[in-house]
PDB file of C-alpha atoms in Angstrom:
ATOM      1  CA  MET A   1       0.000   0.000   0.000  1.00 29.00           C
ATOM      2  CA  LEU A   2       1.291   3.445  -0.915  1.00 35.00           C
ATOM      3  CA  PHE A   3       1.487   5.732   2.084  1.00 38.00           C
ATOM      4  CA  SER A   4       3.200   8.907   3.100  1.00 40.00           C
ATOM      5  CA  ILE A   5       4.906  10.032   6.271  1.00 42.00           C
ATOM      6  CA  LEU A   6       5.044  13.794   6.640  1.00 45.00           C
ATOM      7  CA  CYS A   7       7.406  15.522   9.037  1.00 46.00           C
ATOM      8  CA  ARG A   8       8.633  19.071   9.424  1.00 42.00           C
ATOM      9  CA  TYR A   9      12.209  19.820  10.283  1.00 42.00           C
ATOM     10  CA  ILE A  10      14.964  22.332   9.634  1.00 39.00           C
ATOM     11  CA  SER A  11      17.522  21.208   7.093  1.00 45.00           C
ATOM     12  CA  CYS A  12      20.967  21.802   8.569  1.00 41.00           C
ATOM     13  CA  SER A  13      22.564  22.143   5.148  1.00 51.00           C
ATOM     14  CA  LEU A  14      19.910  24.408   3.658  1.00 52.00           C
ATOM     15  CA  ASN A  15      18.767  26.212   6.799  1.00 54.00           C
ATOM     16  CA  GLU A  16      15.256  26.393   5.343  1.00 57.00           C
ATOM     17  CA  PRO A  17      11.971  24.902   6.601  1.00 58.00           C
ATOM     18  CA  VAL A  18      11.121  21.834   4.522  1.00 58.00           C
ATOM     19  CA  LYS A  19       8.629  18.971   4.336  1.00 60.00           C
ATOM     20  CA  THR A  20       9.567  15.329   3.889  1.00 56.00           C
ATOM     21  CA  LYS A  21       7.233  12.887   2.151  1.00 58.00           C
ATOM     22  CA  MET A  22       7.967   9.148   2.110  1.00 51.00           C
ATOM     23  CA  PRO A  23       8.182   6.662   0.364  1.00 42.00           C
ATOM     24  CA  GLN A  24       7.878   5.330  -3.263  1.00 52.00           C
ATOM     25  CA  LEU A  25       7.942   8.734  -4.867  1.00 75.00           C
ATOM     26  CA  ASN A  26      10.111   8.183  -7.908  1.00 79.00           C
ATOM     27  CA  LEU A  27       7.281   8.902 -10.357  1.00 83.00           C
ATOM     28  CA  GLU A  28       6.366  12.130  -8.605  1.00 87.00           C
ATOM     29  CA  PHE A  29      10.024  13.136  -8.430  1.00 86.00           C
ATOM     30  CA  GLN A  30      10.370  12.602 -12.191  1.00 86.00           C
ATOM     31  CA  VAL A  31       7.449  14.979 -12.760  1.00 89.00           C
ATOM     32  CA  TYR A  32       9.014  17.642 -10.535  1.00 89.00           C
ATOM     33  CA  LYS A  33      12.303  17.105 -12.370  1.00 86.00           C
ATOM     34  CA  LEU A  34      10.580  17.610 -15.714  1.00 86.00           C
ATOM     35  CA  LEU A  35       9.060  20.824 -14.358  1.00 88.00           C
ATOM     36  CA  GLY A  36      12.510  22.079 -13.360  1.00 83.00           C
ATOM     37  CA  ALA A  37      11.748  22.017  -9.634  1.00 73.00           C
ATOM     38  CA  THR A  38      14.968  20.123  -8.848  1.00 68.00           C
ATOM     39  CA  ASN A  39      17.156  22.859 -10.309  1.00 74.00           C
ATOM     40  CA  ALA A  40      18.956  24.848  -7.617  1.00 62.00           C
ATOM     41  CA  LEU A  41      18.010  28.033  -9.480  1.00 58.00           C
ATOM     42  CA  HIS A  42      14.335  27.064  -9.745  1.00 61.00           C
ATOM     43  CA  THR A  43      12.136  30.136  -9.285  1.00 63.00           C
ATOM     44  CA  MET A  44       9.023  29.173 -11.259  1.00 69.00           C
ATOM     45  CA  ASN A  45       5.964  30.474  -9.444  1.00 77.00           C
ATOM     46  CA  GLY A  46       3.399  27.802  -8.699  1.00 92.00           C
ATOM     47  CA  ILE A  47       5.754  24.801  -8.683  1.00 91.00           C
ATOM     48  CA  PRO A  48       7.319  23.873  -5.305  1.00 91.00           C
ATOM     49  CA  LYS A  49      11.089  23.656  -5.077  1.00 88.00           C
ATOM     50  CA  VAL A  50      12.527  20.154  -4.541  1.00 87.00           C
ATOM     51  CA  PHE A  51      15.487  20.036  -2.159  1.00 86.00           C
ATOM     52  CA  HIS A  52      16.214  16.312  -2.139  1.00 83.00           C
ATOM     53  CA  TYR A  53      15.051  12.923  -3.333  1.00 84.00           C
ATOM     54  CA  GLY A  54      16.609   9.709  -2.109  1.00 81.00           C
ATOM     55  CA  LEU A  55      16.880   7.108   0.610  1.00 76.00           C
ATOM     56  CA  ALA A  56      15.977   8.148   4.149  1.00 73.00           C
ATOM     57  CA  GLU A  57      16.869   6.122   7.228  1.00 74.00           C
ATOM     58  CA  LYS A  58      18.043   3.343   4.857  1.00 71.00           C
ATOM     59  CA  LYS A  59      14.398   2.373   4.539  1.00 70.00           C
ATOM     60  CA  TYR A  60      12.299   4.903   2.625  1.00 72.00           C
ATOM     61  CA  ASN A  61      12.479   7.053  -0.436  1.00 74.00           C
ATOM     62  CA  ALA A  62      12.015  10.645   0.678  1.00 82.00           C
ATOM     63  CA  LEU A  63      10.963  13.623  -1.406  1.00 84.00           C
ATOM     64  CA  VAL A  64      11.864  16.862   0.354  1.00 85.00           C
ATOM     65  CA  LEU A  65       9.990  19.949  -0.827  1.00 87.00           C
ATOM     66  CA  GLU A  66       9.909  23.517   0.372  1.00 87.00           C
ATOM     67  CA  LEU A  67       7.490  24.003   3.238  1.00 88.00           C
ATOM     68  CA  LEU A  68       4.220  25.503   2.031  1.00 92.00           C
ATOM     69  CA  GLY A  69       1.071  26.854   3.632  1.00 93.00           C
ATOM     70  CA  PRO A  70      -2.579  25.740   3.706  1.00 95.00           C
ATOM     71  CA  SER A  71      -4.601  24.487   0.761  1.00 97.00           C
ATOM     72  CA  LEU A  72      -7.406  26.343  -0.998  1.00 98.00           C
ATOM     73  CA  GLU A  73      -9.817  24.037   0.839  1.00 98.00           C
ATOM     74  CA  ASP A  74      -8.256  25.034   4.173  1.00 97.00           C
ATOM     75  CA  LEU A  75      -8.416  28.702   3.203  1.00 98.00           C
ATOM     76  CA  PHE A  76     -12.044  28.339   2.097  1.00 98.00           C
ATOM     77  CA  ASN A  77     -12.856  27.063   5.584  1.00 97.00           C
ATOM     78  CA  ILE A  78     -10.740  29.774   7.238  1.00 96.00           C
ATOM     79  CA  CYS A  79     -12.836  32.318   5.302  1.00 97.00           C
ATOM     80  CA  ASN A  80     -16.086  30.701   6.520  1.00 96.00           C
ATOM     81  CA  ARG A  81     -16.585  28.940   3.179  1.00 97.00           C
ATOM     82  CA  LYS A  82     -17.177  32.182   1.346  1.00 97.00           C
ATOM     83  CA  PHE A  83     -14.726  33.686  -1.126  1.00 98.00           C
ATOM     84  CA  THR A  84     -15.407  36.985  -2.860  1.00 98.00           C
ATOM     85  CA  LEU A  85     -15.811  36.976  -6.637  1.00 97.00           C
ATOM     86  CA  LYS A  86     -12.510  38.850  -6.853  1.00 98.00           C
ATOM     87  CA  THR A  87     -10.632  36.091  -5.029  1.00 98.00           C
ATOM     88  CA  ILE A  88     -12.234  33.321  -7.113  1.00 98.00           C
ATOM     89  CA  MET A  89     -11.391  35.065 -10.386  1.00 98.00           C
ATOM     90  CA  MET A  90      -7.787  35.583  -9.252  1.00 98.00           C
ATOM     91  CA  ILE A  91      -7.615  31.915  -8.222  1.00 98.00           C
ATOM     92  CA  GLY A  92      -8.808  31.124 -11.748  1.00 98.00           C
ATOM     93  CA  ILE A  93      -6.119  33.265 -13.376  1.00 98.00           C
ATOM     94  CA  HIS A  94      -3.285  31.828 -11.288  1.00 97.00           C
ATOM     95  CA  THR A  95      -4.308  28.156 -11.297  1.00 98.00           C
ATOM     96  CA  LEU A  96      -4.827  28.277 -15.059  1.00 98.00           C
ATOM     97  CA  ARG A  97      -1.314  29.653 -15.454  1.00 97.00           C
ATOM     98  CA  ILE A  98       0.070  26.819 -13.312  1.00 97.00           C
ATOM     99  CA  ILE A  99      -1.818  24.141 -15.252  1.00 98.00           C
ATOM    100  CA  GLU A 100      -0.597  25.638 -18.528  1.00 97.00           C
ATOM    101  CA  ILE A 101       2.994  25.256 -17.256  1.00 94.00           C
ATOM    102  CA  VAL A 102       2.298  21.612 -16.369  1.00 96.00           C
ATOM    103  CA  HIS A 103       0.669  20.941 -19.748  1.00 97.00           C
ATOM    104  CA  ASP A 104       3.523  22.637 -21.608  1.00 94.00           C
ATOM    105  CA  LYS A 105       5.826  19.963 -20.172  1.00 93.00           C
ATOM    106  CA  GLY A 106       3.648  17.213 -21.651  1.00 95.00           C
ATOM    107  CA  ILE A 107       1.948  16.326 -18.361  1.00 95.00           C
ATOM    108  CA  VAL A 108      -1.742  15.974 -17.585  1.00 98.00           C
ATOM    109  CA  TYR A 109      -2.389  16.361 -13.844  1.00 97.00           C
ATOM    110  CA  ARG A 110      -5.569  14.229 -13.436  1.00 96.00           C
ATOM    111  CA  ASP A 111      -6.512  15.142  -9.852  1.00 96.00           C
ATOM    112  CA  ILE A 112      -7.630  18.759  -9.748  1.00 98.00           C
ATOM    113  CA  LYS A 113      -9.164  19.699  -6.396  1.00 98.00           C
ATOM    114  CA  PRO A 114      -8.786  22.562  -3.895  1.00 98.00           C
ATOM    115  CA  GLU A 115      -6.783  20.331  -1.561  1.00 98.00           C
ATOM    116  CA  ASN A 116      -4.032  20.094  -4.191  1.00 97.00           C
ATOM    117  CA  PHE A 117      -3.494  23.832  -4.540  1.00 98.00           C
ATOM    118  CA  VAL A 118      -1.730  25.511  -1.636  1.00 97.00           C
ATOM    119  CA  VAL A 119      -0.276  28.906  -0.842  1.00 96.00           C
ATOM    120  CA  GLY A 120       3.174  29.755   0.402  1.00 92.00           C
ATOM    121  CA  GLN A 121       4.162  30.505   3.966  1.00 87.00           C
ATOM    122  CA  GLU A 122       3.265  33.901   5.476  1.00 81.00           C
ATOM    123  CA  SER A 123       5.546  36.016   3.281  1.00 84.00           C
ATOM    124  CA  MET A 124       4.363  34.147   0.162  1.00 87.00           C
ATOM    125  CA  LYS A 125       0.706  33.563   0.979  1.00 91.00           C
ATOM    126  CA  ASN A 126      -0.371  35.447  -2.135  1.00 93.00           C
ATOM    127  CA  THR A 127       1.351  32.802  -4.308  1.00 94.00           C
ATOM    128  CA  ILE A 128      -0.562  29.640  -5.255  1.00 97.00           C
ATOM    129  CA  TYR A 129       1.288  26.346  -5.805  1.00 96.00           C
ATOM    130  CA  ILE A 130       0.235  22.951  -7.120  1.00 96.00           C
ATOM    131  CA  ILE A 131       1.289  19.838  -5.181  1.00 94.00           C
ATOM    132  CA  ASP A 132       0.957  16.031  -5.246  1.00 91.00           C
ATOM    133  CA  PHE A 133       1.692  14.757  -8.744  1.00 92.00           C
ATOM    134  CA  GLY A 134       0.995  11.146  -7.757  1.00 89.00           C
ATOM    135  CA  LEU A 135      -1.688  10.691 -10.438  1.00 92.00           C
ATOM    136  CA  ALA A 136      -0.019  12.806 -13.132  1.00 94.00           C
ATOM    137  CA  LYS A 137       0.708  11.214 -16.488  1.00 93.00           C
ATOM    138  CA  SER A 138       2.466  12.153 -19.707  1.00 94.00           C
ATOM    139  CA  TYR A 139       0.124  12.837 -22.608  1.00 96.00           C
ATOM    140  CA  ILE A 140       3.049  12.814 -25.050  1.00 94.00           C
ATOM    141  CA  ASP A 141       4.217   9.422 -26.313  1.00 88.00           C
ATOM    142  CA  GLN A 142       7.903   9.132 -25.384  1.00 82.00           C
ATOM    143  CA  ILE A 143       8.739   7.277 -28.618  1.00 87.00           C
ATOM    144  CA  THR A 144       6.706   9.125 -31.259  1.00 89.00           C
ATOM    145  CA  LYS A 145       6.757  12.476 -29.402  1.00 90.00           C
ATOM    146  CA  LYS A 146       3.119  12.843 -30.432  1.00 94.00           C
ATOM    147  CA  HIS A 147      -0.052  13.077 -28.379  1.00 96.00           C
ATOM    148  CA  VAL A 148      -1.049   9.705 -26.908  1.00 95.00           C
ATOM    149  CA  PRO A 149      -3.923   8.033 -28.781  1.00 94.00           C
ATOM    150  CA  TYR A 150      -7.525   8.283 -27.690  1.00 96.00           C
ATOM    151  CA  ARG A 151      -8.680   5.301 -25.629  1.00 95.00           C
ATOM    152  CA  GLU A 152     -11.832   4.192 -23.871  1.00 96.00           C
ATOM    153  CA  ARG A 153     -12.533   1.835 -20.973  1.00 94.00           C
ATOM    154  CA  VAL A 154      -9.656   3.155 -18.902  1.00 94.00           C
ATOM    155  CA  ASN A 155      -9.736   3.120 -15.102  1.00 90.00           C
ATOM    156  CA  LEU A 156     -11.272   6.147 -13.424  1.00 89.00           C
ATOM    157  CA  THR A 157      -8.563   8.404 -12.013  1.00 93.00           C
ATOM    158  CA  GLY A 158      -9.114  11.498  -9.905  1.00 93.00           C
ATOM    159  CA  THR A 159     -11.682  12.894  -7.495  1.00 95.00           C
ATOM    160  CA  ALA A 160     -15.283  12.223  -8.536  1.00 95.00           C
ATOM    161  CA  ARG A 161     -16.568  15.602  -7.359  1.00 97.00           C
ATOM    162  CA  TYR A 162     -14.352  17.511  -9.784  1.00 98.00           C
ATOM    163  CA  MET A 163     -13.577  15.063 -12.596  1.00 97.00           C
ATOM    164  CA  SER A 164     -14.709  15.717 -16.149  1.00 98.00           C
ATOM    165  CA  MET A 165     -17.677  14.105 -17.863  1.00 98.00           C
ATOM    166  CA  ASN A 166     -15.356  12.198 -20.208  1.00 97.00           C
ATOM    167  CA  THR A 167     -13.378  10.801 -17.284  1.00 97.00           C
ATOM    168  CA  HIS A 168     -16.613   9.423 -15.810  1.00 96.00           C
ATOM    169  CA  LEU A 169     -17.182   7.678 -19.148  1.00 96.00           C
ATOM    170  CA  GLY A 170     -13.817   5.915 -18.928  1.00 96.00           C
ATOM    171  CA  LYS A 171     -12.104   7.949 -21.631  1.00 97.00           C
ATOM    172  CA  GLU A 172      -8.361   8.611 -21.634  1.00 97.00           C
ATOM    173  CA  GLN A 173      -7.663  11.940 -19.948  1.00 98.00           C
ATOM    174  CA  SER A 174      -5.981  14.833 -21.709  1.00 98.00           C
ATOM    175  CA  ARG A 175      -5.563  18.564 -21.197  1.00 99.00           C
ATOM    176  CA  ARG A 176      -9.273  19.246 -21.661  1.00 99.00           C
ATOM    177  CA  ASP A 177     -10.101  17.121 -18.615  1.00 99.00           C
ATOM    178  CA  ASP A 178      -7.811  19.087 -16.298  1.00 99.00           C
ATOM    179  CA  LEU A 179      -9.480  22.292 -17.482  1.00 99.00           C
ATOM    180  CA  GLU A 180     -13.000  20.956 -16.971  1.00 99.00           C
ATOM    181  CA  SER A 181     -12.027  19.783 -13.489  1.00 99.00           C
ATOM    182  CA  LEU A 182     -10.738  23.291 -12.785  1.00 99.00           C
ATOM    183  CA  GLY A 183     -14.127  24.646 -13.858  1.00 99.00           C
ATOM    184  CA  HIS A 184     -15.899  22.354 -11.407  1.00 99.00           C
ATOM    185  CA  MET A 185     -13.486  23.487  -8.685  1.00 99.00           C
ATOM    186  CA  TYR A 186     -14.160  27.156  -9.456  1.00 99.00           C
ATOM    187  CA  MET A 187     -17.924  26.627  -9.252  1.00 98.00           C
ATOM    188  CA  TYR A 188     -17.477  24.763  -5.973  1.00 98.00           C
ATOM    189  CA  LEU A 189     -15.753  27.872  -4.605  1.00 98.00           C
ATOM    190  CA  VAL A 190     -18.499  30.112  -6.041  1.00 98.00           C
ATOM    191  CA  LEU A 191     -21.423  28.054  -4.712  1.00 98.00           C
ATOM    192  CA  GLY A 192     -19.932  26.494  -1.589  1.00 97.00           C
ATOM    193  CA  SER A 193     -20.996  23.051  -2.809  1.00 97.00           C
ATOM    194  CA  LEU A 194     -21.862  21.343  -6.084  1.00 98.00           C
ATOM    195  CA  PRO A 195     -25.256  19.821  -7.017  1.00 97.00           C
ATOM    196  CA  TRP A 196     -23.779  16.305  -6.943  1.00 97.00           C
ATOM    197  CA  GLN A 197     -22.445  16.485  -3.375  1.00 95.00           C
ATOM    198  CA  GLY A 198     -23.964  14.793  -0.325  1.00 89.00           C
ATOM    199  CA  LEU A 199     -25.383  11.760  -2.118  1.00 89.00           C
ATOM    200  CA  LYS A 200     -26.682   8.768  -0.174  1.00 86.00           C
ATOM    201  CA  VAL A 201     -25.113   5.783  -1.941  1.00 84.00           C
ATOM    202  CA  ASN A 202     -23.953   2.309  -0.935  1.00 81.00           C
ATOM    203  CA  ASN A 203     -20.550   2.073  -2.630  1.00 86.00           C
ATOM    204  CA  SER A 204     -18.010   4.037  -4.633  1.00 83.00           C
ATOM    205  CA  LYS A 205     -19.102   2.593  -7.990  1.00 85.00           C
ATOM    206  CA  GLU A 206     -22.668   3.697  -7.386  1.00 88.00           C
ATOM    207  CA  ARG A 207     -21.440   7.078  -6.169  1.00 91.00           C
ATOM    208  CA  PHE A 208     -19.350   7.682  -9.318  1.00 91.00           C
ATOM    209  CA  GLN A 209     -22.329   6.736 -11.484  1.00 93.00           C
ATOM    210  CA  LYS A 210     -24.765   8.928  -9.565  1.00 94.00           C
ATOM    211  CA  ILE A 211     -22.402  11.903  -9.656  1.00 96.00           C
ATOM    212  CA  TYR A 212     -22.027  11.482 -13.417  1.00 96.00           C
ATOM    213  CA  GLU A 213     -25.801  11.354 -13.907  1.00 97.00           C
ATOM    214  CA  ILE A 214     -26.323  14.577 -11.958  1.00 97.00           C
ATOM    215  CA  LYS A 215     -23.468  16.318 -13.809  1.00 97.00           C
ATOM    216  CA  LYS A 216     -25.022  15.250 -17.102  1.00 97.00           C
ATOM    217  CA  LYS A 217     -28.464  16.505 -16.087  1.00 97.00           C
ATOM    218  CA  THR A 218     -27.188  19.853 -14.779  1.00 98.00           C
ATOM    219  CA  PRO A 219     -27.031  22.369 -17.659  1.00 98.00           C
ATOM    220  CA  ILE A 220     -24.083  24.742 -17.630  1.00 98.00           C
ATOM    221  CA  SER A 221     -26.589  27.617 -17.662  1.00 97.00           C
ATOM    222  CA  ILE A 222     -27.952  26.379 -14.315  1.00 98.00           C
ATOM    223  CA  LEU A 223     -24.598  25.431 -12.777  1.00 98.00           C
ATOM    224  CA  CYS A 224     -23.087  28.815 -13.664  1.00 98.00           C
ATOM    225  CA  ASP A 225     -26.243  30.915 -13.283  1.00 97.00           C
ATOM    226  CA  GLY A 226     -25.304  34.564 -12.736  1.00 95.00           C
ATOM    227  CA  HIS A 227     -21.693  33.995 -13.769  1.00 96.00           C
ATOM    228  CA  PRO A 228     -21.530  34.383 -17.574  1.00 97.00           C
ATOM    229  CA  GLU A 229     -17.735  34.170 -17.767  1.00 97.00           C
ATOM    230  CA  MET A 230     -17.796  30.852 -15.915  1.00 98.00           C
ATOM    231  CA  ALA A 231     -20.524  29.571 -18.248  1.00 98.00           C
ATOM    232  CA  GLU A 232     -18.393  30.591 -21.233  1.00 98.00           C
ATOM    233  CA  TYR A 233     -15.395  28.836 -19.667  1.00 99.00           C
ATOM    234  CA  MET A 234     -17.322  25.589 -19.093  1.00 99.00           C
ATOM    235  CA  ASN A 235     -18.861  25.592 -22.564  1.00 98.00           C
ATOM    236  CA  TYR A 236     -15.425  26.089 -24.114  1.00 99.00           C
ATOM    237  CA  VAL A 237     -13.593  23.354 -22.195  1.00 99.00           C
ATOM    238  CA  ARG A 238     -16.368  20.790 -22.694  1.00 98.00           C
ATOM    239  CA  ARG A 239     -16.187  21.367 -26.448  1.00 98.00           C
ATOM    240  CA  LEU A 240     -12.427  20.770 -26.637  1.00 98.00           C
ATOM    241  CA  GLY A 241     -11.213  17.798 -28.652  1.00 98.00           C
ATOM    242  CA  PHE A 242      -9.147  15.035 -27.077  1.00 98.00           C
ATOM    243  CA  ASN A 243      -5.781  16.215 -28.440  1.00 97.00           C
ATOM    244  CA  GLU A 244      -6.713  19.852 -29.012  1.00 98.00           C
ATOM    245  CA  THR A 245      -4.418  22.518 -27.572  1.00 98.00           C
ATOM    246  CA  PRO A 246      -6.500  24.761 -25.297  1.00 98.00           C
ATOM    247  CA  ASP A 247      -6.395  28.532 -25.637  1.00 98.00           C
ATOM    248  CA  TYR A 248      -5.201  29.315 -22.116  1.00 98.00           C
ATOM    249  CA  VAL A 249      -4.925  33.052 -22.807  1.00 98.00           C
ATOM    250  CA  TYR A 250      -8.579  33.173 -23.874  1.00 98.00           C
ATOM    251  CA  LEU A 251      -9.628  31.341 -20.710  1.00 98.00           C
ATOM    252  CA  ARG A 252      -7.572  33.572 -18.414  1.00 98.00           C
ATOM    253  CA  ASN A 253      -8.984  36.634 -20.145  1.00 98.00           C
ATOM    254  CA  LEU A 254     -12.487  35.499 -19.190  1.00 98.00           C
ATOM    255  CA  PHE A 255     -11.518  35.881 -15.536  1.00 98.00           C
ATOM    256  CA  ILE A 256      -9.651  39.135 -16.156  1.00 97.00           C
ATOM    257  CA  THR A 257     -12.791  40.481 -17.873  1.00 96.00           C
ATOM    258  CA  ALA A 258     -14.921  39.450 -14.893  1.00 96.00           C
ATOM    259  CA  LEU A 259     -12.498  41.250 -12.562  1.00 97.00           C
ATOM    260  CA  HIS A 260     -12.511  44.466 -14.587  1.00 96.00           C
ATOM    261  CA  LYS A 261     -16.284  44.364 -15.052  1.00 95.00           C
ATOM    262  CA  ASN A 262     -16.658  44.426 -11.276  1.00 94.00           C
ATOM    263  CA  GLY A 263     -14.052  47.150 -10.750  1.00 96.00           C
ATOM    264  CA  PHE A 264     -11.183  44.916  -9.617  1.00 96.00           C
ATOM    265  CA  GLU A 265      -7.596  44.221 -10.666  1.00 95.00           C
ATOM    266  CA  ASP A 266      -5.459  41.127 -10.210  1.00 96.00           C
ATOM    267  CA  ASP A 267      -3.512  42.604  -7.306  1.00 95.00           C
ATOM    268  CA  GLN A 268      -3.099  39.201  -5.578  1.00 93.00           C
ATOM    269  CA  CYS A 269      -4.827  40.554  -2.462  1.00 95.00           C
ATOM    270  CA  PHE A 270      -6.823  37.407  -1.728  1.00 97.00           C
ATOM    271  CA  ASP A 271      -9.496  37.098   0.968  1.00 97.00           C
ATOM    272  CA  TRP A 272      -7.013  35.357   3.266  1.00 97.00           C
ATOM    273  CA  LYS A 273      -4.493  38.232   3.112  1.00 92.00           C
ATOM    274  CA  ASP A 274      -5.089  39.308   6.713  1.00 90.00           C
ATOM    275  CA  LYS A 275      -5.828  35.848   8.116  1.00 86.00           C
ATOM    276  CA  PRO A 276      -3.218  34.054  10.262  1.00 83.00           C
ATOM    277  CA  LEU A 277      -2.081  30.929   8.425  1.00 77.00           C
ATOM    278  CA  ASN A 278      -0.655  28.129  10.523  1.00 66.00           C
ATOM    279  CA  SER A 279      -1.392  25.038   8.424  1.00 52.00           C
ATOM    280  CA  SER A 280       1.360  23.582   6.236  1.00 52.00           C
ATOM    281  CA  LYS A 281       1.304  21.203   3.277  1.00 54.00           C
ATOM    282  CA  THR A 282       3.598  19.334   0.958  1.00 48.00           C
TER     283      THR A 282
END
């Protein structure tokens, strides 16, 4: 069984707070390596810095990342489960930029959820990071260097609440699925809950099926009622082809438009700016 042990300590050699995650993390390390996070000069916003990967206590593989702050889910709760439209639109702009970076490296993330986006420690709590690449997968064939072929009847991967319609149907995931999952996450933050939450079901298979049925029956116009930019976002990502390259600039501009329309700018002053943050993630 895959498991993780998390512990905070001060690295004597680096003199920086870090998190250690063990074991069996070679795949995740390779993703971080591909993203440049193992480079000593790594400064890419949104991708945690990797300090070390290797054997710990002669027993475990350990992946040591920079110590980060609470997740978007934690922050949502800290803010009494109510984010302003400004904060949600800025979350959209910044998480889209992060996912574009991941996609540009040939990786599809496959587990979008608020728990997997965190902010930095106090001095960096206006910076959003993505963590936990355990379910990530390359969408570029390593031999042909082309997009992997479309497949059906693949195992469901991800979190049912946020996964795309095509993922529910057992279709191979690609960039479009990450973007649709982001859309579901944004609407979760807008509404506080999604129409397919809180179901009374007997097992996970039934739950996945029921969630899919409700997603299918919920028109985008109803899900995104009162939020035209979000409706436009969802309509766009659900129309994307399997190997189509998304227009990330167009999608980010939807959120920028929503900000400007309501008299705001992307100043990275999120709702949690003045909240004390004492949770940490890796």
